[in-house]
Amino acid sequence: MSEDAPHSLSQDPQLYGREPGSDNRFAASGVMNLFLHDTMSGEKRRFVPTDPERVTMYVCGPTVYSYPHVGNGRAAVVFDLLFRLLRRLYGPDAVVYSRNITDVDDKINHAAMEAGVPIGTITDRYTAAYNVDMDALGVLRPTLEPRATGHIEAIQRLIARLLDHQAAYAAEGHVLFSIEAFPDYGKLSGRSLDDMIAGARVEVAPYKRHPADFVMWKPSKPGEPVWDSPWGPGRPGWHIECSAMIEESLGLPIDIHGGGHDLIFPHHDHAPVYANYWVHNGFLTMDSEKMSKSLGNGVLIHELVGQIPGEVIRWALLVGHYRGPLDWTSDLIDQARTSLDRLYQVLRDAGGRVLIEPDAGRVETLLQPFWAALCDDLNTPAAMSVLFALAGQARGLLTASPADQASALADALAALREAGNFLGFLEADPDAWFEGGADAALKARVETLLKTRFEARQAKDWTTADKIREELTALSVVVMDGPEGATWRLAEKPAGGA
């Protein structure tokens, strides 16, 4: 190899760590196998962590220059569920989940300059807003939340190492990654180099050796944040940030690298880091168009959670399989609310009926189909169908003889709560779920009207019954007629943008 020839990165242990191990003592001990669709292979593969006592996952997090929309929320909710499942399979202390914060970026710089404040003012504000919104969706905080600006030295060390391996070059104050030094470039997205150049906004610059070479370090423009470096003052490029933060926070190789489908190309194709499994969630669309801040069609989470419960939004985001597209509509929200109402109504009707402890072994047996669905590439539609099956079982037992069925009812309700809680649902008090912020006076009035309406319906006085229903609607009360009588809940405010 000549001195100027690019160094191959595919198998370099100094850059990419050791090969993944194949020993899974947890699988050998009878833990249910987890299968995940791996973008790199294009197949569903059995998950085998390099070290079952330290399972690592990195997910590309938000760029914090504005409020997150529900499209951003889908990735957070999907990988929150995977985080929960990994913790169950390997133990809560064995899973290290790192989700980064991109806090230096052209959009952040623009927002800071428009507001006349440092970028930290913008990024702190919207990092806090992001976490508040994710809390509302029931998203657990990741183990680690590295920020790009906190890893400038790590980024510079990785760039220097790439330069040493002749996998990068410096030119006119920039440092660029040489894609010809990476034989696997394009393997993740399945695109040829010509296709990638045609499908991307490739910046034409005289200092590039190849049109697809990408910037890892670049000079800062006036007013932008700047850091000293061996290649001149400047700031990092986007694609190198995650590589450095992964290595710094988790070490290499990592088990899972996740993110949205839109990150496969170019961001993940550009990221020279060894991951054993690549997992990507599908787009969230509105009227079949990808939801995006730049397109101006994003439905903001902080607006939605002021109108509808976070659990409803979370259900809507998980009701379809994570790898497929999901169209965000008012019907989707209505169906999510109706689904959760059905489950909560069973818990509400059970009330004080359960007076004995459930049997842990029988509960676990009831939950086997639920765990099997989640271990099959996070099959949430199948897992949710198990919730409805458990609710149906409990509903049937509620109408049976309490003395004969008390034990089975306790088991079914315990399984329903455990499965629902695991997915991030059924965590509210059932009465509070339906009655919301209704005060005592409103509750008393609604109950009186429902009693009068029931009497009118019994007497087949439909005119009076309909008039009372209209009065309840004017009070923002939704009446739900069922086989055991009418129940009610407060109506949500219209969900804007859906």
Short mmCIF file of C-alpha atoms in Angstrom, two decimals:
data_model
loop_
_atom_site.label_atom_id
_atom_site.label_comp_id
_atom_site.label_asym_id
_atom_site.label_seq_id
_atom_site.Cartn_x
_atom_site.Cartn_y
_atom_site.Cartn_z
CA MET A 1 0.00 0.00 0.00
CA SER A 2 1.37 3.40 -0.94
CA GLU A 3 1.61 6.20 1.58
CA ASP A 4 -1.24 8.06 -0.11
CA ALA A 5 -3.53 5.04 -0.48
CA PRO A 6 -6.61 5.15 1.77
CA HIS A 7 -6.57 2.73 4.67
CA SER A 8 -9.39 0.14 4.73
CA LEU A 9 -11.59 0.60 7.81
CA SER A 10 -13.74 -2.53 7.60
CA GLN A 11 -11.77 -4.77 9.94
CA ASP A 12 -9.56 -2.29 11.80
CA PRO A 13 -9.69 -3.36 15.47
CA GLN A 14 -8.21 -0.06 16.63
CA LEU A 15 -11.19 1.77 15.18
CA TYR A 16 -13.97 -0.72 15.49
CA GLY A 17 -13.15 -2.98 18.40
CA ARG A 18 -13.31 -6.74 18.54
CA GLU A 19 -15.72 -8.95 16.68
CA PRO A 20 -19.04 -9.60 18.44
CA GLY A 21 -19.16 -12.65 20.65
CA SER A 22 -21.60 -15.49 20.16
CA ASP A 23 -22.02 -16.72 23.73
CA ASN A 24 -25.37 -15.89 25.28
CA ARG A 25 -25.58 -17.44 28.72
CA PHE A 26 -29.00 -15.92 29.21
CA ALA A 27 -30.40 -17.74 26.17
CA ALA A 28 -28.79 -20.92 27.42
CA SER A 29 -30.49 -20.48 30.78
CA GLY A 30 -33.94 -20.44 29.22
CA VAL A 31 -34.66 -16.73 28.77
CA MET A 32 -37.05 -16.15 25.88
CA ASN A 33 -35.12 -15.32 22.71
CA LEU A 34 -35.47 -11.84 21.27
CA PHE A 35 -35.53 -11.42 17.50
CA LEU A 36 -34.94 -8.04 15.86
CA HIS A 37 -35.00 -6.98 12.23
CA ASP A 38 -31.45 -5.94 11.38
CA THR A 39 -31.25 -3.29 8.68
CA MET A 40 -27.72 -4.32 7.73
CA SER A 41 -28.61 -7.93 6.91
CA GLY A 42 -32.20 -7.17 5.89
CA GLU A 43 -33.34 -10.10 8.05
CA LYS A 44 -34.86 -10.80 11.41
CA ARG A 45 -32.04 -12.10 13.61
CA ARG A 46 -31.86 -13.58 17.07
CA PHE A 47 -30.41 -10.97 19.39
CA VAL A 48 -27.13 -12.10 20.96
CA PRO A 49 -25.38 -9.35 22.94
CA THR A 50 -21.60 -9.21 22.99
CA ASP A 51 -21.74 -9.23 26.79
CA PRO A 52 -25.06 -10.24 28.39
CA GLU A 53 -24.01 -8.46 31.57
CA ARG A 54 -23.54 -5.17 29.68
CA VAL A 55 -26.02 -4.83 26.83
CA THR A 56 -25.45 -1.59 24.91
CA MET A 57 -27.83 0.44 22.78
CA TYR A 58 -27.31 3.83 21.16
CA VAL A 59 -30.15 5.80 19.58
CA CYS A 60 -29.81 9.04 17.65
CA GLY A 61 -31.64 11.62 19.74
CA PRO A 62 -33.02 15.09 19.07
CA THR A 63 -31.43 18.15 17.55
CA VAL A 64 -32.61 20.68 20.09
CA TYR A 65 -33.59 23.89 18.32
CA SER A 66 -37.39 23.64 18.59
CA TYR A 67 -40.18 21.64 20.21
CA PRO A 68 -40.38 17.96 19.18
CA HIS A 69 -43.24 16.78 16.98
CA VAL A 70 -44.95 13.40 17.18
CA GLY A 71 -42.68 12.06 14.45
CA ASN A 72 -39.75 12.60 16.83
CA GLY A 73 -41.85 10.99 19.53
CA ARG A 74 -42.30 7.78 17.56
CA ALA A 75 -38.60 6.93 17.64
CA ALA A 76 -38.38 7.79 21.34
CA VAL A 77 -41.38 5.59 22.20
CA VAL A 78 -40.25 2.66 20.04
CA PHE A 79 -36.77 2.53 21.52
CA ASP A 80 -38.16 3.12 25.00
CA LEU A 81 -40.12 -0.11 24.52
CA LEU A 82 -36.99 -1.93 23.35
CA PHE A 83 -35.11 -0.53 26.36
CA ARG A 84 -37.83 -1.87 28.66
CA LEU A 85 -37.72 -5.28 27.00
CA LEU A 86 -33.93 -5.54 27.19
CA ARG A 87 -34.08 -4.63 30.87
CA ARG A 88 -36.59 -7.39 31.48
CA LEU A 89 -34.54 -9.98 29.59
CA TYR A 90 -31.10 -9.10 30.95
CA GLY A 91 -31.80 -7.16 34.14
CA PRO A 92 -32.21 -3.41 34.69
CA ASP A 93 -28.57 -2.94 35.70
CA ALA A 94 -27.22 -4.82 32.68
CA VAL A 95 -28.56 -2.49 29.97
CA VAL A 96 -26.79 0.75 29.06
CA TYR A 97 -28.91 2.94 26.80
CA SER A 98 -27.30 6.06 25.37
CA ARG A 99 -29.43 8.60 23.49
CA ASN A 100 -27.52 11.65 22.35
CA ILE A 101 -28.39 15.32 22.22
CA THR A 102 -27.18 17.15 19.12
CA ASP A 103 -26.57 20.62 20.51
CA VAL A 104 -24.44 22.17 17.78
CA ASP A 105 -25.99 22.40 14.32
CA ASP A 106 -26.81 24.91 11.59
CA LYS A 107 -30.47 25.13 12.70
CA ILE A 108 -29.42 25.71 16.31
CA ASN A 109 -26.94 28.38 15.21
CA HIS A 110 -29.64 30.10 13.16
CA ALA A 111 -32.14 30.04 16.06
CA ALA A 112 -29.52 31.43 18.46
CA MET A 113 -28.51 34.23 16.11
CA GLU A 114 -32.14 35.17 15.46
CA ALA A 115 -32.79 35.34 19.22
CA GLY A 116 -29.46 37.05 19.91
CA VAL A 117 -28.48 34.48 22.56
CA PRO A 118 -25.72 31.85 22.92
CA ILE A 119 -26.51 28.43 21.50
CA GLY A 120 -26.57 27.03 25.04
CA THR A 121 -29.65 29.13 25.80
CA ILE A 122 -31.48 27.53 22.88
CA THR A 123 -30.26 23.99 23.48
CA ASP A 124 -30.91 24.02 27.23
CA ARG A 125 -34.44 25.32 26.66
CA TYR A 126 -35.37 22.72 24.07
CA THR A 127 -33.56 19.84 25.77
CA ALA A 128 -35.72 20.52 28.81
CA ALA A 129 -38.81 20.79 26.60
CA TYR A 130 -37.95 17.49 24.91
CA ASN A 131 -37.61 15.70 28.24
CA VAL A 132 -40.90 17.13 29.52
CA ASP A 133 -42.68 15.92 26.38
CA MET A 134 -41.08 12.47 26.54
CA ASP A 135 -42.05 12.20 30.22
CA ALA A 136 -45.65 12.87 29.16
CA LEU A 137 -45.42 9.97 26.69
CA GLY A 138 -44.13 7.64 29.40
CA VAL A 139 -40.63 7.44 27.91
CA LEU A 140 -38.04 6.34 30.46
CA ARG A 141 -34.90 8.46 30.66
CA PRO A 142 -31.93 6.76 28.97
CA THR A 143 -28.96 5.63 31.03
CA LEU A 144 -26.77 8.21 29.32
CA GLU A 145 -27.59 11.41 27.42
CA PRO A 146 -24.32 12.62 25.88
CA ARG A 147 -24.17 16.03 24.24
CA ALA A 148 -22.09 16.80 21.19
CA THR A 149 -20.61 19.93 22.78
CA GLY A 150 -19.48 17.85 25.73
CA HIS A 151 -17.51 15.54 23.45
CA ILE A 152 -15.48 17.94 21.31
CA GLU A 153 -12.19 16.43 22.53
CA ALA A 154 -13.45 12.89 21.80
CA ILE A 155 -14.55 14.02 18.33
CA GLN A 156 -11.14 15.54 17.69
CA ARG A 157 -9.37 12.37 18.89
CA LEU A 158 -11.42 10.22 16.50
CA ILE A 159 -10.71 12.61 13.63
CA ALA A 160 -6.98 12.50 14.42
CA ARG A 161 -7.09 8.69 14.45
CA LEU A 162 -8.83 8.63 11.07
CA LEU A 163 -6.19 10.99 9.71
CA ASP A 164 -3.46 8.72 11.06
CA HIS A 165 -5.05 5.79 9.22
CA GLN A 166 -5.27 7.85 6.01
CA ALA A 167 -9.04 7.48 6.14
CA ALA A 168 -9.48 11.26 6.28
CA TYR A 169 -7.68 14.31 4.96
CA ALA A 170 -7.40 17.99 5.85
CA ALA A 171 -8.08 20.66 3.26
CA GLU A 172 -8.66 24.43 3.55
CA GLY A 173 -9.53 24.32 7.25
CA HIS A 174 -11.82 21.32 6.77
CA VAL A 175 -11.26 17.68 7.63
CA LEU A 176 -13.14 15.24 5.42
CA PHE A 177 -13.81 11.53 5.66
CA SER A 178 -12.63 9.65 2.59
CA ILE A 179 -15.43 7.32 1.55
CA GLU A 180 -12.98 5.36 -0.62
CA ALA A 181 -11.28 4.26 2.61
CA PHE A 182 -14.47 2.52 3.73
CA PRO A 183 -15.29 -0.50 1.52
CA ASP A 184 -18.60 -1.06 3.34
CA TYR A 185 -19.83 2.45 2.57
CA GLY A 186 -23.43 2.13 1.37
CA LYS A 187 -23.86 -1.41 2.66
CA LEU A 188 -26.39 -0.37 5.31
CA SER A 189 -28.71 1.50 2.95
CA GLY A 190 -28.09 -0.91 0.09
CA ARG A 191 -27.26 1.96 -2.24
CA SER A 192 -24.44 2.13 -4.72
CA LEU A 193 -22.08 5.07 -4.53
CA ASP A 194 -23.57 6.56 -7.71
CA ASP A 195 -27.09 6.23 -6.27
CA MET A 196 -26.02 7.92 -3.04
CA ILE A 197 -24.48 10.85 -4.86
CA ALA A 198 -27.61 11.23 -7.01
CA GLY A 199 -29.94 10.91 -4.01
CA ALA A 200 -28.21 13.33 -1.67
CA ARG A 201 -27.54 17.02 -1.57
CA VAL A 202 -23.83 16.60 -2.21
CA GLU A 203 -21.93 19.81 -1.65
CA VAL A 204 -19.59 20.53 -4.53
CA ALA A 205 -16.31 21.87 -3.15
CA PRO A 206 -12.89 22.14 -4.78
CA TYR A 207 -11.17 20.70 -1.68
CA LYS A 208 -13.05 17.37 -1.91
CA ARG A 209 -11.21 14.39 -3.36
CA HIS A 210 -14.50 12.62 -4.00
CA PRO A 211 -17.95 14.27 -4.32
CA ALA A 212 -19.38 12.06 -1.54
CA ASP A 213 -16.61 12.75 1.01
CA PHE A 214 -18.21 14.36 4.04
CA VAL A 215 -17.03 17.00 6.47
CA MET A 216 -16.01 15.99 9.98
CA TRP A 217 -14.57 19.36 10.97
CA LYS A 218 -15.26 22.72 9.38
CA PRO A 219 -14.45 26.39 9.96
CA SER A 220 -17.09 28.31 11.93
CA LYS A 221 -18.87 31.19 10.28
CA PRO A 222 -19.04 34.58 12.04
CA GLY A 223 -21.29 34.34 15.06
CA GLU A 224 -21.18 30.54 15.23
CA PRO A 225 -19.64 28.58 18.13
CA VAL A 226 -15.97 27.81 17.66
CA TRP A 227 -13.43 25.43 19.17
CA ASP A 228 -9.67 25.33 18.68
CA SER A 229 -8.33 22.30 16.85
CA PRO A 230 -5.11 21.13 15.14
CA TRP A 231 -6.79 21.93 11.80
CA GLY A 232 -7.86 25.44 12.71
CA PRO A 233 -10.71 26.93 14.72
CA GLY A 234 -14.08 25.48 13.86
CA ARG A 235 -16.79 23.01 14.85
CA PRO A 236 -17.64 19.36 14.18
CA GLY A 237 -19.75 18.02 11.35
CA TRP A 238 -22.91 16.08 12.14
CA HIS A 239 -21.92 12.58 11.03
CA ILE A 240 -18.79 12.28 13.17
CA GLU A 241 -20.56 13.29 16.39
CA CYS A 242 -22.43 10.03 16.96
CA SER A 243 -19.37 7.91 16.19
CA ALA A 244 -17.35 9.71 18.85
CA MET A 245 -20.15 9.74 21.42
CA ILE A 246 -20.83 6.02 20.93
CA GLU A 247 -17.19 5.12 21.47
CA GLU A 248 -16.84 7.48 24.42
CA SER A 249 -20.07 6.54 26.21
CA LEU A 250 -20.43 2.84 25.37
CA GLY A 251 -17.21 1.51 23.86
CA LEU A 252 -16.99 -0.59 20.73
CA PRO A 253 -18.60 -2.67 19.41
CA ILE A 254 -22.10 -1.77 20.52
CA ASP A 255 -24.99 -4.19 20.39
CA ILE A 256 -27.74 -2.01 18.89
CA HIS A 257 -27.68 1.24 16.95
CA GLY A 258 -31.16 2.65 16.46
CA GLY A 259 -32.93 5.58 14.91
CA GLY A 260 -35.53 6.63 12.39
CA HIS A 261 -35.65 5.18 8.89
CA ASP A 262 -34.68 8.58 7.50
CA LEU A 263 -31.29 8.28 9.22
CA ILE A 264 -30.21 5.15 7.34
CA PHE A 265 -28.99 7.35 4.50
CA PRO A 266 -26.98 9.43 4.79
CA HIS A 267 -26.34 9.62 8.55
CA HIS A 268 -25.86 5.94 9.39
CA ASP A 269 -24.17 5.10 6.10
CA HIS A 270 -21.69 7.82 7.01
CA ALA A 271 -21.18 6.72 10.61
CA PRO A 272 -18.03 4.58 10.69
CA VAL A 273 -18.87 2.62 13.81
CA TYR A 274 -19.31 -1.07 14.44
CA ALA A 275 -22.80 -2.05 15.59
CA ASN A 276 -23.97 -5.65 15.71
CA TYR A 277 -27.62 -4.80 15.04
CA TRP A 278 -29.09 -1.82 13.23
CA VAL A 279 -32.75 -1.14 14.11
CA HIS A 280 -34.83 1.57 12.42
CA ASN A 281 -38.41 2.71 12.89
CA GLY A 282 -40.64 3.78 10.01
CA PHE A 283 -41.77 7.28 9.12
CA LEU A 284 -44.68 9.02 10.75
CA THR A 285 -46.66 10.69 7.99
CA MET A 286 -49.45 13.20 7.72
CA ASP A 287 -51.63 12.73 4.66
CA SER A 288 -48.99 10.25 3.48
CA GLU A 289 -46.21 12.87 3.60
CA LYS A 290 -43.31 12.44 6.03
CA MET A 291 -43.79 14.59 9.12
CA SER A 292 -40.96 17.08 9.41
CA LYS A 293 -40.23 20.41 11.05
CA SER A 294 -38.65 21.63 7.84
CA LEU A 295 -41.83 20.80 5.89
CA GLY A 296 -43.92 22.65 8.45
CA ASN A 297 -46.32 19.74 8.96
CA GLY A 298 -45.19 18.64 12.41
CA VAL A 299 -47.78 18.16 15.15
CA LEU A 300 -46.08 19.34 18.33
CA ILE A 301 -46.20 17.02 21.32
CA HIS A 302 -46.37 19.83 23.89
CA GLU A 303 -49.57 21.05 22.23
CA LEU A 304 -51.09 17.58 22.03
CA VAL A 305 -50.50 16.69 25.68
CA GLY A 306 -52.52 19.75 26.66
CA GLN A 307 -55.46 18.26 24.79
CA ILE A 308 -55.29 14.49 25.17
CA PRO A 309 -53.62 12.12 27.66
CA GLY A 310 -50.04 11.11 26.93
CA GLU A 311 -51.09 7.45 27.05
CA VAL A 312 -53.40 8.05 24.07
CA ILE A 313 -50.52 9.53 22.06
CA ARG A 314 -48.25 6.65 23.08
CA TRP A 315 -50.89 4.07 22.08
CA ALA A 316 -51.31 5.76 18.70
CA LEU A 317 -47.54 5.63 18.15
CA LEU A 318 -47.30 1.92 19.04
CA VAL A 319 -50.49 0.57 17.48
CA GLY A 320 -48.75 -0.17 14.17
CA HIS A 321 -45.59 -2.24 13.81
CA TYR A 322 -42.61 0.01 14.42
CA ARG A 323 -40.94 -0.70 11.06
CA GLY A 324 -43.93 0.33 8.97
CA PRO A 325 -45.13 3.84 8.15
CA LEU A 326 -47.82 5.32 10.37
CA ASP A 327 -50.23 8.00 9.17
CA TRP A 328 -51.14 10.49 11.89
CA THR A 329 -54.86 11.28 11.70
CA SER A 330 -57.70 12.27 14.02
CA ASP A 331 -59.15 8.77 13.48
CA LEU A 332 -55.91 7.24 14.79
CA ILE A 333 -56.19 9.32 17.97
CA ASP A 334 -59.89 8.50 18.40
CA GLN A 335 -59.19 4.78 18.00
CA ALA A 336 -56.36 4.98 20.53
CA ARG A 337 -58.64 6.69 23.07
CA THR A 338 -61.42 4.14 22.47
CA SER A 339 -59.00 1.25 22.91
CA LEU A 340 -57.68 2.58 26.21
CA ASP A 341 -61.22 3.38 27.38
CA ARG A 342 -62.16 -0.28 26.88
CA LEU A 343 -59.25 -1.47 28.98
CA TYR A 344 -59.69 1.11 31.70
CA GLN A 345 -63.42 0.35 31.88
CA VAL A 346 -62.68 -3.25 32.80
CA LEU A 347 -60.41 -2.07 35.63
CA ARG A 348 -63.02 0.43 36.73
CA ASP A 349 -65.82 -2.14 36.74
CA ALA A 350 -63.65 -4.55 38.71
CA GLY A 351 -63.37 -1.90 41.43
CA GLY A 352 -63.33 -3.63 44.81
CA ARG A 353 -64.23 -7.03 43.41
CA VAL A 354 -60.71 -8.46 43.73
CA LEU A 355 -60.13 -9.39 47.35
CA ILE A 356 -57.47 -12.09 46.95
CA GLU A 357 -53.89 -12.06 45.74
CA PRO A 358 -53.22 -13.32 42.19
CA ASP A 359 -51.15 -16.45 41.65
CA ALA A 360 -47.77 -15.38 40.19
CA GLY A 361 -47.31 -18.61 38.23
CA ARG A 362 -50.73 -18.41 36.59
CA VAL A 363 -50.23 -14.73 35.80
CA GLU A 364 -46.93 -15.52 34.08
CA THR A 365 -48.65 -18.23 32.04
CA LEU A 366 -51.30 -15.74 30.93
CA LEU A 367 -48.54 -13.34 29.89
CA GLN A 368 -46.56 -15.80 27.75
CA PRO A 369 -48.28 -14.75 24.46
CA PHE A 370 -47.60 -11.12 25.36
CA TRP A 371 -43.86 -11.66 25.89
CA ALA A 372 -43.68 -13.84 22.78
CA ALA A 373 -45.21 -11.04 20.69
CA LEU A 374 -42.74 -8.44 21.95
CA CYS A 375 -39.77 -10.78 21.49
CA ASP A 376 -40.85 -11.22 17.87
CA ASP A 377 -39.35 -7.94 16.63
CA LEU A 378 -41.46 -5.78 18.99
CA ASN A 379 -44.77 -6.93 17.52
CA THR A 380 -46.92 -4.38 19.34
CA PRO A 381 -50.15 -5.11 17.38
CA ALA A 382 -49.98 -8.71 18.60
CA ALA A 383 -49.05 -7.61 22.12
CA MET A 384 -52.00 -5.22 22.21
CA SER A 385 -54.33 -8.01 21.07
CA VAL A 386 -53.22 -9.93 24.17
CA LEU A 387 -54.31 -6.95 26.30
CA PHE A 388 -57.78 -7.11 24.78
CA ALA A 389 -57.91 -10.88 25.27
CA LEU A 390 -57.04 -10.46 28.95
CA ALA A 391 -59.60 -7.67 29.30
CA GLY A 392 -62.23 -9.88 27.65
CA GLN A 393 -61.38 -12.72 30.00
CA ALA A 394 -61.68 -10.42 33.01
CA ARG A 395 -64.96 -8.98 31.69
CA GLY A 396 -66.43 -12.46 31.40
CA LEU A 397 -65.34 -13.35 34.92
CA LEU A 398 -66.90 -10.17 36.31
CA THR A 399 -70.33 -11.51 35.36
CA ALA A 400 -69.65 -14.97 36.80
CA SER A 401 -70.16 -16.14 40.35
CA PRO A 402 -67.59 -14.24 42.47
CA ALA A 403 -67.04 -17.18 44.78
CA ASP A 404 -66.20 -19.53 41.92
CA GLN A 405 -64.17 -17.14 39.77
CA ALA A 406 -62.45 -14.80 42.24
CA SER A 407 -59.04 -16.39 41.78
CA ALA A 408 -59.20 -16.43 37.97
CA LEU A 409 -60.41 -12.82 37.96
CA ALA A 410 -57.51 -11.74 40.17
CA ASP A 411 -55.06 -13.46 37.81
CA ALA A 412 -56.57 -11.95 34.66
CA LEU A 413 -56.62 -8.43 36.10
CA ALA A 414 -53.06 -8.73 37.39
CA ALA A 415 -51.87 -9.92 33.97
CA LEU A 416 -53.74 -7.08 32.26
CA ARG A 417 -52.19 -4.48 34.54
CA GLU A 418 -48.68 -5.93 34.23
CA ALA A 419 -48.81 -6.09 30.44
CA GLY A 420 -50.39 -2.66 30.17
CA ASN A 421 -47.88 -1.08 32.56
CA PHE A 422 -44.99 -2.68 30.69
CA LEU A 423 -46.13 -1.03 27.47
CA GLY A 424 -46.59 2.27 29.32
CA PHE A 425 -50.39 2.12 29.73
CA LEU A 426 -53.06 1.68 32.45
CA GLU A 427 -51.00 3.71 34.91
CA ALA A 428 -53.79 6.16 35.79
CA ASP A 429 -56.54 5.61 38.34
CA PRO A 430 -59.50 4.34 36.28
CA ASP A 431 -61.94 6.89 37.75
CA ALA A 432 -59.48 9.73 37.12
CA TRP A 433 -58.94 8.46 33.56
CA PHE A 434 -62.60 8.99 32.73
CA GLU A 435 -63.50 11.91 34.97
CA GLY A 436 -60.30 13.91 34.47
CA GLY A 437 -60.50 17.31 36.12
CA ALA A 438 -64.22 17.20 36.83
CA ASP A 439 -65.04 18.76 40.19
CA ALA A 440 -67.47 17.31 42.71
CA ALA A 441 -70.36 19.50 41.52
CA LEU A 442 -69.96 18.43 37.90
CA LYS A 443 -69.66 14.77 38.88
CA ALA A 444 -72.86 14.97 40.93
CA ARG A 445 -74.73 16.70 38.09
CA VAL A 446 -73.54 14.14 35.52
CA GLU A 447 -74.52 11.20 37.71
CA THR A 448 -77.97 12.73 38.28
CA LEU A 449 -78.47 13.27 34.55
CA LEU A 450 -77.33 9.73 33.75
CA LYS A 451 -79.76 8.32 36.32
CA THR A 452 -82.64 10.35 34.83
CA ARG A 453 -81.61 9.31 31.32
CA PHE A 454 -81.53 5.65 32.37
CA GLU A 455 -85.05 5.94 33.74
CA ALA A 456 -86.23 7.62 30.53
CA ARG A 457 -84.69 4.87 28.40
CA GLN A 458 -86.32 2.21 30.59
CA ALA A 459 -89.66 3.92 29.96
CA LYS A 460 -88.82 4.18 26.24
CA ASP A 461 -89.05 7.97 26.51
CA TRP A 462 -86.46 8.50 23.79
CA THR A 463 -87.18 12.20 23.43
CA THR A 464 -86.22 12.88 27.04
CA ALA A 465 -83.24 10.53 26.85
CA ASP A 466 -81.91 12.30 23.75
CA LYS A 467 -82.45 15.70 25.33
CA ILE A 468 -80.44 14.68 28.40
CA ARG A 469 -77.65 13.35 26.18
CA GLU A 470 -77.51 16.72 24.41
CA GLU A 471 -77.28 18.43 27.79
CA LEU A 472 -74.40 16.14 28.76
CA THR A 473 -72.65 16.88 25.47
CA ALA A 474 -72.95 20.60 26.22
CA LEU A 475 -71.14 19.86 29.50
CA SER A 476 -68.28 18.28 27.45
CA VAL A 477 -69.27 14.84 28.72
CA VAL A 478 -68.98 11.77 26.50
CA VAL A 479 -71.57 9.10 27.34
CA MET A 480 -70.60 5.48 26.73
CA ASP A 481 -73.51 3.06 26.75
CA GLY A 482 -72.60 -0.53 27.60
CA PRO A 483 -74.25 -3.81 28.59
CA GLU A 484 -73.97 -2.87 32.26
CA GLY A 485 -75.28 0.67 31.84
CA ALA A 486 -73.84 4.03 30.85
CA THR A 487 -70.46 5.39 31.89
CA TRP A 488 -68.94 8.72 31.08
CA ARG A 489 -65.77 10.67 30.62
CA LEU A 490 -64.84 14.26 29.91
CA ALA A 491 -64.28 15.04 26.25
CA GLU A 492 -60.81 16.10 25.15
CA LYS A 493 -60.17 19.40 23.52
CA PRO A 494 -59.82 19.13 19.72
CA ALA A 495 -56.36 17.77 18.88
CA GLY A 496 -55.02 20.48 16.63
CA GLY A 497 -53.18 19.42 13.50
CA ALA A 498 -54.39 15.85 13.55
#
